[in-house]
Amino acid sequence: MASSTAAAPGGLNHYAYATNDMIKTHKFWTEVMRCKFLGAQRQGGEPDKYSGETLGSFLHCFYGLADGSAVAFFELANNFTKTDDGIPAFTKHLALSVNSRDELYDWMAHFKSCGVDVKGEIDHDGLWYSIYVIDPNGQMVELTWQSRPFNEKDVEEGLEIMRQWREDKAGGRLVSTAEASPSIPKCPGHPCTSLLDPNLDLRTPK
């Protein structure tokens, strides 16, 4: 069990992606997304401090968001071929906050003026209002205005939704978008708790 005094991490430092073209990526994230270029690192040819394996050469560039966090990109010496892992793109998007719905509309106009295809506005149950663009690497980026903070009602309703989902998934009552793996994943370090166990407590520890 984790210590009851442990707190959640303070915030996102950076989220890293891969690119085959740092120049296009740099132009998109500085000119279109209006992020500040923070700096870059270049490494390779020496043992990795974590795995001990010798790494190939790579470039690592950072782009700052208004809250102090960053989006980062790796370019490798050898270009990679992006393969379809079968997971829908919408499940792997990067969502960035804006301060108002009017600001969201300003971003929509900005994207169009840059010649960037923009999808939306999408109303997510009145809680988020979002627009979507794709960066040069095929990464889906969402800009969203959250109309209110989460509250205790959201927590209770969310736990009930998750409980119903686990029951329906275990009972084979869900609509599948692809062939599902017959194996049921387990929680690492907890051999007795399946992710489909209806008795699994999903509450955040106090």
JSON list of C-alpha atoms in Angstrom, two decimals:
[
{"chain": "A", "resi": 1, "resn": "MET", "atom": "CA", "xyz": [0.00, 0.00, 0.00]},
{"chain": "A", "resi": 2, "resn": "ALA", "atom": "CA", "xyz": [1.16, 3.52, -0.80]},
{"chain": "A", "resi": 3, "resn": "SER", "atom": "CA", "xyz": [1.68, 5.94, 2.06]},
{"chain": "A", "resi": 4, "resn": "SER", "atom": "CA", "xyz": [-1.55, 7.71, 3.04]},
{"chain": "A", "resi": 5, "resn": "THR", "atom": "CA", "xyz": [0.40, 10.99, 3.25]},
{"chain": "A", "resi": 6, "resn": "ALA", "atom": "CA", "xyz": [1.57, 10.86, -0.38]},
{"chain": "A", "resi": 7, "resn": "ALA", "atom": "CA", "xyz": [0.14, 13.64, -2.55]},
{"chain": "A", "resi": 8, "resn": "ALA", "atom": "CA", "xyz": [-0.66, 13.63, -6.25]},
{"chain": "A", "resi": 9, "resn": "PRO", "atom": "CA", "xyz": [2.07, 15.05, -8.52]},
{"chain": "A", "resi": 10, "resn": "GLY", "atom": "CA", "xyz": [2.12, 18.83, -8.62]},
{"chain": "A", "resi": 11, "resn": "GLY", "atom": "CA", "xyz": [1.38, 19.06, -12.34]},
{"chain": "A", "resi": 12, "resn": "LEU", "atom": "CA", "xyz": [2.47, 18.11, -15.81]},
{"chain": "A", "resi": 13, "resn": "ASN", "atom": "CA", "xyz": [6.11, 18.97, -16.57]},
{"chain": "A", "resi": 14, "resn": "HIS", "atom": "CA", "xyz": [6.15, 17.88, -20.21]},
{"chain": "A", "resi": 15, "resn": "TYR", "atom": "CA", "xyz": [4.59, 15.35, -22.52]},
{"chain": "A", "resi": 16, "resn": "ALA", "atom": "CA", "xyz": [6.89, 13.89, -25.21]},
{"chain": "A", "resi": 17, "resn": "TYR", "atom": "CA", "xyz": [6.13, 12.74, -28.75]},
{"chain": "A", "resi": 18, "resn": "ALA", "atom": "CA", "xyz": [8.22, 11.62, -31.71]},
{"chain": "A", "resi": 19, "resn": "THR", "atom": "CA", "xyz": [8.71, 13.47, -34.99]},
{"chain": "A", "resi": 20, "resn": "ASN", "atom": "CA", "xyz": [10.48, 12.82, -38.29]},
{"chain": "A", "resi": 21, "resn": "ASP", "atom": "CA", "xyz": [10.66, 16.53, -39.10]},
{"chain": "A", "resi": 22, "resn": "MET", "atom": "CA", "xyz": [11.62, 18.87, -36.25]},
{"chain": "A", "resi": 23, "resn": "ILE", "atom": "CA", "xyz": [11.56, 21.93, -38.53]},
{"chain": "A", "resi": 24, "resn": "LYS", "atom": "CA", "xyz": [7.88, 21.46, -39.45]},
{"chain": "A", "resi": 25, "resn": "THR", "atom": "CA", "xyz": [7.12, 20.60, -35.83]},
{"chain": "A", "resi": 26, "resn": "HIS", "atom": "CA", "xyz": [8.97, 23.69, -34.59]},
{"chain": "A", "resi": 27, "resn": "LYS", "atom": "CA", "xyz": [7.08, 25.98, -36.99]},
{"chain": "A", "resi": 28, "resn": "PHE", "atom": "CA", "xyz": [3.70, 24.48, -36.05]},
{"chain": "A", "resi": 29, "resn": "TRP", "atom": "CA", "xyz": [4.20, 24.66, -32.29]},
{"chain": "A", "resi": 30, "resn": "THR", "atom": "CA", "xyz": [5.71, 28.17, -32.30]},
{"chain": "A", "resi": 31, "resn": "GLU", "atom": "CA", "xyz": [3.74, 29.85, -35.10]},
{"chain": "A", "resi": 32, "resn": "VAL", "atom": "CA", "xyz": [0.40, 28.02, -35.08]},
{"chain": "A", "resi": 33, "resn": "MET", "atom": "CA", "xyz": [0.17, 26.94, -31.43]},
{"chain": "A", "resi": 34, "resn": "ARG", "atom": "CA", "xyz": [1.97, 30.12, -30.23]},
{"chain": "A", "resi": 35, "resn": "CYS", "atom": "CA", "xyz": [4.16, 28.19, -27.79]},
{"chain": "A", "resi": 36, "resn": "LYS", "atom": "CA", "xyz": [7.50, 29.57, -26.66]},
{"chain": "A", "resi": 37, "resn": "PHE", "atom": "CA", "xyz": [10.53, 27.54, -27.72]},
{"chain": "A", "resi": 38, "resn": "LEU", "atom": "CA", "xyz": [12.23, 26.65, -24.43]},
{"chain": "A", "resi": 39, "resn": "GLY", "atom": "CA", "xyz": [15.35, 24.82, -25.55]},
{"chain": "A", "resi": 40, "resn": "ALA", "atom": "CA", "xyz": [16.77, 21.60, -26.92]},
{"chain": "A", "resi": 41, "resn": "GLN", "atom": "CA", "xyz": [19.03, 18.72, -25.98]},
{"chain": "A", "resi": 42, "resn": "ARG", "atom": "CA", "xyz": [21.11, 16.53, -28.28]},
{"chain": "A", "resi": 43, "resn": "GLN", "atom": "CA", "xyz": [22.36, 13.16, -27.12]},
{"chain": "A", "resi": 44, "resn": "GLY", "atom": "CA", "xyz": [23.32, 9.73, -28.36]},
{"chain": "A", "resi": 45, "resn": "GLY", "atom": "CA", "xyz": [26.21, 7.30, -28.53]},
{"chain": "A", "resi": 46, "resn": "GLU", "atom": "CA", "xyz": [26.54, 6.89, -24.78]},
{"chain": "A", "resi": 47, "resn": "PRO", "atom": "CA", "xyz": [24.90, 4.41, -22.37]},
{"chain": "A", "resi": 48, "resn": "ASP", "atom": "CA", "xyz": [21.41, 5.33, -21.24]},
{"chain": "A", "resi": 49, "resn": "LYS", "atom": "CA", "xyz": [21.34, 6.17, -17.50]},
{"chain": "A", "resi": 50, "resn": "TYR", "atom": "CA", "xyz": [18.15, 4.17, -17.04]},
{"chain": "A", "resi": 51, "resn": "SER", "atom": "CA", "xyz": [18.58, 1.03, -19.18]},
{"chain": "A", "resi": 52, "resn": "GLY", "atom": "CA", "xyz": [22.33, 0.96, -19.68]},
{"chain": "A", "resi": 53, "resn": "GLU", "atom": "CA", "xyz": [21.82, 0.44, -23.41]},
{"chain": "A", "resi": 54, "resn": "THR", "atom": "CA", "xyz": [23.70, 2.59, -25.90]},
{"chain": "A", "resi": 55, "resn": "LEU", "atom": "CA", "xyz": [21.28, 5.03, -27.47]},
{"chain": "A", "resi": 56, "resn": "GLY", "atom": "CA", "xyz": [21.24, 6.24, -31.03]},
{"chain": "A", "resi": 57, "resn": "SER", "atom": "CA", "xyz": [21.47, 9.98, -31.65]},
{"chain": "A", "resi": 58, "resn": "PHE", "atom": "CA", "xyz": [18.39, 12.07, -30.94]},
{"chain": "A", "resi": 59, "resn": "LEU", "atom": "CA", "xyz": [17.26, 15.69, -30.72]},
{"chain": "A", "resi": 60, "resn": "HIS", "atom": "CA", "xyz": [14.83, 16.66, -27.94]},
{"chain": "A", "resi": 61, "resn": "CYS", "atom": "CA", "xyz": [13.01, 20.03, -28.21]},
{"chain": "A", "resi": 62, "resn": "PHE", "atom": "CA", "xyz": [10.67, 21.70, -25.72]},
{"chain": "A", "resi": 63, "resn": "TYR", "atom": "CA", "xyz": [7.76, 24.10, -26.28]},
{"chain": "A", "resi": 64, "resn": "GLY", "atom": "CA", "xyz": [6.25, 25.98, -23.36]},
{"chain": "A", "resi": 65, "resn": "LEU", "atom": "CA", "xyz": [2.58, 26.30, -22.44]},
{"chain": "A", "resi": 66, "resn": "ALA", "atom": "CA", "xyz": [1.17, 29.24, -20.50]},
{"chain": "A", "resi": 67, "resn": "ASP", "atom": "CA", "xyz": [0.99, 27.33, -17.19]},
{"chain": "A", "resi": 68, "resn": "GLY", "atom": "CA", "xyz": [4.72, 26.48, -17.21]},
{"chain": "A", "resi": 69, "resn": "SER", "atom": "CA", "xyz": [4.36, 22.93, -18.54]},
{"chain": "A", "resi": 70, "resn": "ALA", "atom": "CA", "xyz": [5.64, 21.89, -21.94]},
{"chain": "A", "resi": 71, "resn": "VAL", "atom": "CA", "xyz": [5.15, 19.73, -25.00]},
{"chain": "A", "resi": 72, "resn": "ALA", "atom": "CA", "xyz": [8.34, 18.05, -26.21]},
{"chain": "A", "resi": 73, "resn": "PHE", "atom": "CA", "xyz": [9.42, 16.18, -29.32]},
{"chain": "A", "resi": 74, "resn": "PHE", "atom": "CA", "xyz": [12.14, 13.67, -30.15]},
{"chain": "A", "resi": 75, "resn": "GLU", "atom": "CA", "xyz": [13.70, 13.44, -33.60]},
{"chain": "A", "resi": 76, "resn": "LEU", "atom": "CA", "xyz": [15.80, 10.31, -34.10]},
{"chain": "A", "resi": 77, "resn": "ALA", "atom": "CA", "xyz": [18.81, 9.86, -36.39]},
{"chain": "A", "resi": 78, "resn": "ASN", "atom": "CA", "xyz": [16.91, 7.22, -38.34]},
{"chain": "A", "resi": 79, "resn": "ASN", "atom": "CA", "xyz": [13.38, 8.13, -39.38]},
{"chain": "A", "resi": 80, "resn": "PHE", "atom": "CA", "xyz": [10.73, 5.82, -37.99]},
{"chain": "A", "resi": 81, "resn": "THR", "atom": "CA", "xyz": [7.69, 4.46, -39.79]},
{"chain": "A", "resi": 82, "resn": "LYS", "atom": "CA", "xyz": [4.48, 5.18, -37.95]},
{"chain": "A", "resi": 83, "resn": "THR", "atom": "CA", "xyz": [2.38, 2.04, -37.72]},
{"chain": "A", "resi": 84, "resn": "ASP", "atom": "CA", "xyz": [-1.28, 1.59, -36.90]},
{"chain": "A", "resi": 85, "resn": "ASP", "atom": "CA", "xyz": [-1.55, 0.05, -33.44]},
{"chain": "A", "resi": 86, "resn": "GLY", "atom": "CA", "xyz": [-5.29, -0.44, -33.83]},
{"chain": "A", "resi": 87, "resn": "ILE", "atom": "CA", "xyz": [-6.13, 2.06, -31.10]},
{"chain": "A", "resi": 88, "resn": "PRO", "atom": "CA", "xyz": [-8.48, 4.86, -32.29]},
{"chain": "A", "resi": 89, "resn": "ALA", "atom": "CA", "xyz": [-6.75, 8.25, -32.60]},
{"chain": "A", "resi": 90, "resn": "PHE", "atom": "CA", "xyz": [-9.31, 10.00, -30.38]},
{"chain": "A", "resi": 91, "resn": "THR", "atom": "CA", "xyz": [-8.09, 8.01, -27.38]},
{"chain": "A", "resi": 92, "resn": "LYS", "atom": "CA", "xyz": [-4.55, 9.45, -27.71]},
{"chain": "A", "resi": 93, "resn": "HIS", "atom": "CA", "xyz": [-5.20, 13.17, -28.05]},
{"chain": "A", "resi": 94, "resn": "LEU", "atom": "CA", "xyz": [-3.49, 16.01, -26.19]},
{"chain": "A", "resi": 95, "resn": "ALA", "atom": "CA", "xyz": [-6.04, 18.38, -24.60]},
{"chain": "A", "resi": 96, "resn": "LEU", "atom": "CA", "xyz": [-4.93, 21.95, -23.84]},
{"chain": "A", "resi": 97, "resn": "SER", "atom": "CA", "xyz": [-6.97, 24.47, -21.84]},
{"chain": "A", "resi": 98, "resn": "VAL", "atom": "CA", "xyz": [-8.21, 27.89, -22.88]},
{"chain": "A", "resi": 99, "resn": "ASN", "atom": "CA", "xyz": [-9.72, 30.44, -20.48]},
{"chain": "A", "resi": 100, "resn": "SER", "atom": "CA", "xyz": [-13.12, 31.08, -22.07]},
{"chain": "A", "resi": 101, "resn": "ARG", "atom": "CA", "xyz": [-15.44, 30.06, -24.84]},
{"chain": "A", "resi": 102, "resn": "ASP", "atom": "CA", "xyz": [-14.68, 33.33, -26.63]},
{"chain": "A", "resi": 103, "resn": "GLU", "atom": "CA", "xyz": [-10.99, 32.44, -26.53]},
{"chain": "A", "resi": 104, "resn": "LEU", "atom": "CA", "xyz": [-11.87, 29.08, -28.05]},
{"chain": "A", "resi": 105, "resn": "TYR", "atom": "CA", "xyz": [-13.55, 30.90, -30.96]},
{"chain": "A", "resi": 106, "resn": "ASP", "atom": "CA", "xyz": [-10.47, 33.12, -31.32]},
{"chain": "A", "resi": 107, "resn": "TRP", "atom": "CA", "xyz": [-8.33, 29.98, -31.66]},
{"chain": "A", "resi": 108, "resn": "MET", "atom": "CA", "xyz": [-10.71, 28.58, -34.24]},
{"chain": "A", "resi": 109, "resn": "ALA", "atom": "CA", "xyz": [-10.35, 31.75, -36.34]},
{"chain": "A", "resi": 110, "resn": "HIS", "atom": "CA", "xyz": [-6.56, 31.69, -35.84]},
{"chain": "A", "resi": 111, "resn": "PHE", "atom": "CA", "xyz": [-6.27, 28.09, -37.05]},
{"chain": "A", "resi": 112, "resn": "LYS", "atom": "CA", "xyz": [-8.33, 28.88, -40.14]},
{"chain": "A", "resi": 113, "resn": "SER", "atom": "CA", "xyz": [-6.16, 31.93, -40.88]},
{"chain": "A", "resi": 114, "resn": "CYS", "atom": "CA", "xyz": [-3.10, 29.66, -40.70]},
{"chain": "A", "resi": 115, "resn": "GLY", "atom": "CA", "xyz": [-4.66, 27.24, -43.17]},
{"chain": "A", "resi": 116, "resn": "VAL", "atom": "CA", "xyz": [-5.00, 24.54, -40.52]},
{"chain": "A", "resi": 117, "resn": "ASP", "atom": "CA", "xyz": [-8.06, 22.30, -40.72]},
{"chain": "A", "resi": 118, "resn": "VAL", "atom": "CA", "xyz": [-10.07, 22.59, -37.50]},
{"chain": "A", "resi": 119, "resn": "LYS", "atom": "CA", "xyz": [-12.92, 20.38, -36.30]},
{"chain": "A", "resi": 120, "resn": "GLY", "atom": "CA", "xyz": [-15.57, 21.58, -33.89]},
{"chain": "A", "resi": 121, "resn": "GLU", "atom": "CA", "xyz": [-16.89, 23.14, -31.80]},
{"chain": "A", "resi": 122, "resn": "ILE", "atom": "CA", "xyz": [-17.88, 19.97, -29.92]},
{"chain": "A", "resi": 123, "resn": "ASP", "atom": "CA", "xyz": [-20.07, 20.18, -26.81]},
{"chain": "A", "resi": 124, "resn": "HIS", "atom": "CA", "xyz": [-19.05, 17.46, -24.34]},
{"chain": "A", "resi": 125, "resn": "ASP", "atom": "CA", "xyz": [-22.12, 17.27, -22.09]},
{"chain": "A", "resi": 126, "resn": "GLY", "atom": "CA", "xyz": [-21.94, 20.99, -21.32]},
{"chain": "A", "resi": 127, "resn": "LEU", "atom": "CA", "xyz": [-18.73, 20.48, -19.31]},
{"chain": "A", "resi": 128, "resn": "TRP", "atom": "CA", "xyz": [-16.14, 20.95, -22.08]},
{"chain": "A", "resi": 129, "resn": "TYR", "atom": "CA", "xyz": [-16.38, 22.84, -25.35]},
{"chain": "A", "resi": 130, "resn": "SER", "atom": "CA", "xyz": [-13.62, 21.75, -27.71]},
{"chain": "A", "resi": 131, "resn": "ILE", "atom": "CA", "xyz": [-12.01, 22.15, -31.11]},
{"chain": "A", "resi": 132, "resn": "TYR", "atom": "CA", "xyz": [-9.48, 19.80, -32.69]},
{"chain": "A", "resi": 133, "resn": "VAL", "atom": "CA", "xyz": [-6.49, 20.09, -35.01]},
{"chain": "A", "resi": 134, "resn": "ILE", "atom": "CA", "xyz": [-3.79, 17.67, -36.19]},
{"chain": "A", "resi": 135, "resn": "ASP", "atom": "CA", "xyz": [-0.11, 18.61, -35.88]},
{"chain": "A", "resi": 136, "resn": "PRO", "atom": "CA", "xyz": [2.51, 17.72, -38.57]},
{"chain": "A", "resi": 137, "resn": "ASN", "atom": "CA", "xyz": [3.18, 14.39, -36.84]},
{"chain": "A", "resi": 138, "resn": "GLY", "atom": "CA", "xyz": [-0.44, 13.25, -36.97]},
{"chain": "A", "resi": 139, "resn": "GLN", "atom": "CA", "xyz": [-0.96, 14.05, -33.28]},
{"chain": "A", "resi": 140, "resn": "MET", "atom": "CA", "xyz": [-4.52, 15.11, -32.45]},
{"chain": "A", "resi": 141, "resn": "VAL", "atom": "CA", "xyz": [-4.55, 18.30, -30.36]},
{"chain": "A", "resi": 142, "resn": "GLU", "atom": "CA", "xyz": [-7.68, 19.45, -28.55]},
{"chain": "A", "resi": 143, "resn": "LEU", "atom": "CA", "xyz": [-8.21, 22.99, -27.31]},
{"chain": "A", "resi": 144, "resn": "THR", "atom": "CA", "xyz": [-10.93, 23.03, -24.70]},
{"chain": "A", "resi": 145, "resn": "TRP", "atom": "CA", "xyz": [-12.78, 25.35, -22.35]},
{"chain": "A", "resi": 146, "resn": "GLN", "atom": "CA", "xyz": [-14.02, 23.64, -19.19]},
{"chain": "A", "resi": 147, "resn": "SER", "atom": "CA", "xyz": [-17.20, 25.43, -18.14]},
{"chain": "A", "resi": 148, "resn": "ARG", "atom": "CA", "xyz": [-16.96, 24.53, -14.44]},
{"chain": "A", "resi": 149, "resn": "PRO", "atom": "CA", "xyz": [-14.75, 22.61, -12.01]},
{"chain": "A", "resi": 150, "resn": "PHE", "atom": "CA", "xyz": [-15.41, 18.98, -11.19]},
{"chain": "A", "resi": 151, "resn": "ASN", "atom": "CA", "xyz": [-17.41, 18.55, -7.96]},
{"chain": "A", "resi": 152, "resn": "GLU", "atom": "CA", "xyz": [-18.43, 15.78, -5.55]},
{"chain": "A", "resi": 153, "resn": "LYS", "atom": "CA", "xyz": [-21.52, 14.99, -7.63]},
{"chain": "A", "resi": 154, "resn": "ASP", "atom": "CA", "xyz": [-19.22, 14.31, -10.59]},
{"chain": "A", "resi": 155, "resn": "VAL", "atom": "CA", "xyz": [-17.16, 11.95, -8.42]},
{"chain": "A", "resi": 156, "resn": "GLU", "atom": "CA", "xyz": [-20.18, 9.95, -7.24]},
{"chain": "A", "resi": 157, "resn": "GLU", "atom": "CA", "xyz": [-21.76, 9.80, -10.71]},
{"chain": "A", "resi": 158, "resn": "GLY", "atom": "CA", "xyz": [-18.40, 8.87, -12.23]},
{"chain": "A", "resi": 159, "resn": "LEU", "atom": "CA", "xyz": [-17.88, 5.98, -9.82]},
{"chain": "A", "resi": 160, "resn": "GLU", "atom": "CA", "xyz": [-21.34, 4.67, -10.66]},
{"chain": "A", "resi": 161, "resn": "ILE", "atom": "CA", "xyz": [-20.66, 4.96, -14.40]},
{"chain": "A", "resi": 162, "resn": "MET", "atom": "CA", "xyz": [-17.40, 3.03, -13.95]},
{"chain": "A", "resi": 163, "resn": "ARG", "atom": "CA", "xyz": [-19.18, 0.35, -11.88]},
{"chain": "A", "resi": 164, "resn": "GLN", "atom": "CA", "xyz": [-21.84, -0.07, -14.59]},
{"chain": "A", "resi": 165, "resn": "TRP", "atom": "CA", "xyz": [-19.15, -0.18, -17.29]},
{"chain": "A", "resi": 166, "resn": "ARG", "atom": "CA", "xyz": [-17.25, -2.99, -15.52]},
{"chain": "A", "resi": 167, "resn": "GLU", "atom": "CA", "xyz": [-20.46, -4.99, -15.12]},
{"chain": "A", "resi": 168, "resn": "ASP", "atom": "CA", "xyz": [-21.45, -4.49, -18.76]},
{"chain": "A", "resi": 169, "resn": "LYS", "atom": "CA", "xyz": [-17.94, -5.32, -19.99]},
{"chain": "A", "resi": 170, "resn": "ALA", "atom": "CA", "xyz": [-17.79, -8.47, -17.89]},
{"chain": "A", "resi": 171, "resn": "GLY", "atom": "CA", "xyz": [-21.25, -9.39, -19.18]},
{"chain": "A", "resi": 172, "resn": "GLY", "atom": "CA", "xyz": [-20.36, -8.83, -22.83]},
{"chain": "A", "resi": 173, "resn": "ARG", "atom": "CA", "xyz": [-22.92, -6.06, -23.25]},
{"chain": "A", "resi": 174, "resn": "LEU", "atom": "CA", "xyz": [-20.64, -3.39, -24.78]},
{"chain": "A", "resi": 175, "resn": "VAL", "atom": "CA", "xyz": [-20.45, -2.37, -28.43]},
{"chain": "A", "resi": 176, "resn": "SER", "atom": "CA", "xyz": [-16.95, -3.20, -29.68]},
{"chain": "A", "resi": 177, "resn": "THR", "atom": "CA", "xyz": [-15.08, -1.13, -32.26]},
{"chain": "A", "resi": 178, "resn": "ALA", "atom": "CA", "xyz": [-12.47, -3.84, -32.83]},
{"chain": "A", "resi": 179, "resn": "GLU", "atom": "CA", "xyz": [-11.78, -7.42, -31.87]},
{"chain": "A", "resi": 180, "resn": "ALA", "atom": "CA", "xyz": [-11.05, -7.51, -28.16]},
{"chain": "A", "resi": 181, "resn": "SER", "atom": "CA", "xyz": [-8.24, -9.47, -26.59]},
{"chain": "A", "resi": 182, "resn": "PRO", "atom": "CA", "xyz": [-9.58, -12.52, -24.73]},
{"chain": "A", "resi": 183, "resn": "SER", "atom": "CA", "xyz": [-7.23, -11.82, -21.84]},
{"chain": "A", "resi": 184, "resn": "ILE", "atom": "CA", "xyz": [-8.34, -9.69, -18.90]},
{"chain": "A", "resi": 185, "resn": "PRO", "atom": "CA", "xyz": [-5.62, -7.29, -17.73]},
{"chain": "A", "resi": 186, "resn": "LYS", "atom": "CA", "xyz": [-4.51, -7.30, -14.12]},
{"chain": "A", "resi": 187, "resn": "CYS", "atom": "CA", "xyz": [-3.43, -4.41, -11.96]},
{"chain": "A", "resi": 188, "resn": "PRO", "atom": "CA", "xyz": [0.39, -4.53, -11.68]},
{"chain": "A", "resi": 189, "resn": "GLY", "atom": "CA", "xyz": [1.46, -5.57, -8.21]},
{"chain": "A", "resi": 190, "resn": "HIS", "atom": "CA", "xyz": [-2.06, -6.63, -7.22]},
{"chain": "A", "resi": 191, "resn": "PRO", "atom": "CA", "xyz": [-2.54, -10.21, -8.46]},
{"chain": "A", "resi": 192, "resn": "CYS", "atom": "CA", "xyz": [-5.95, -10.53, -6.82]},
{"chain": "A", "resi": 193, "resn": "THR", "atom": "CA", "xyz": [-7.61, -7.53, -8.48]},
{"chain": "A", "resi": 194, "resn": "SER", "atom": "CA", "xyz": [-8.79, -7.66, -12.07]},
{"chain": "A", "resi": 195, "resn": "LEU", "atom": "CA", "xyz": [-9.68, -4.40, -13.80]},
{"chain": "A", "resi": 196, "resn": "LEU", "atom": "CA", "xyz": [-13.10, -5.97, -14.36]},
{"chain": "A", "resi": 197, "resn": "ASP", "atom": "CA", "xyz": [-13.62, -6.90, -10.71]},
{"chain": "A", "resi": 198, "resn": "PRO", "atom": "CA", "xyz": [-16.93, -5.20, -9.71]},
{"chain": "A", "resi": 199, "resn": "ASN", "atom": "CA", "xyz": [-15.66, -5.01, -6.13]},
{"chain": "A", "resi": 200, "resn": "LEU", "atom": "CA", "xyz": [-12.54, -3.03, -7.06]},
{"chain": "A", "resi": 201, "resn": "ASP", "atom": "CA", "xyz": [-12.52, 0.31, -5.19]},
{"chain": "A", "resi": 202, "resn": "LEU", "atom": "CA", "xyz": [-11.68, 3.07, -7.67]},
{"chain": "A", "resi": 203, "resn": "ARG", "atom": "CA", "xyz": [-11.92, 5.96, -5.23]},
{"chain": "A", "resi": 204, "resn": "THR", "atom": "CA", "xyz": [-8.93, 8.24, -4.87]},
{"chain": "A", "resi": 205, "resn": "PRO", "atom": "CA", "xyz": [-7.33, 7.50, -1.46]},
{"chain": "A", "resi": 206, "resn": "LYS", "atom": "CA", "xyz": [-7.91, 10.25, 1.07]}
]
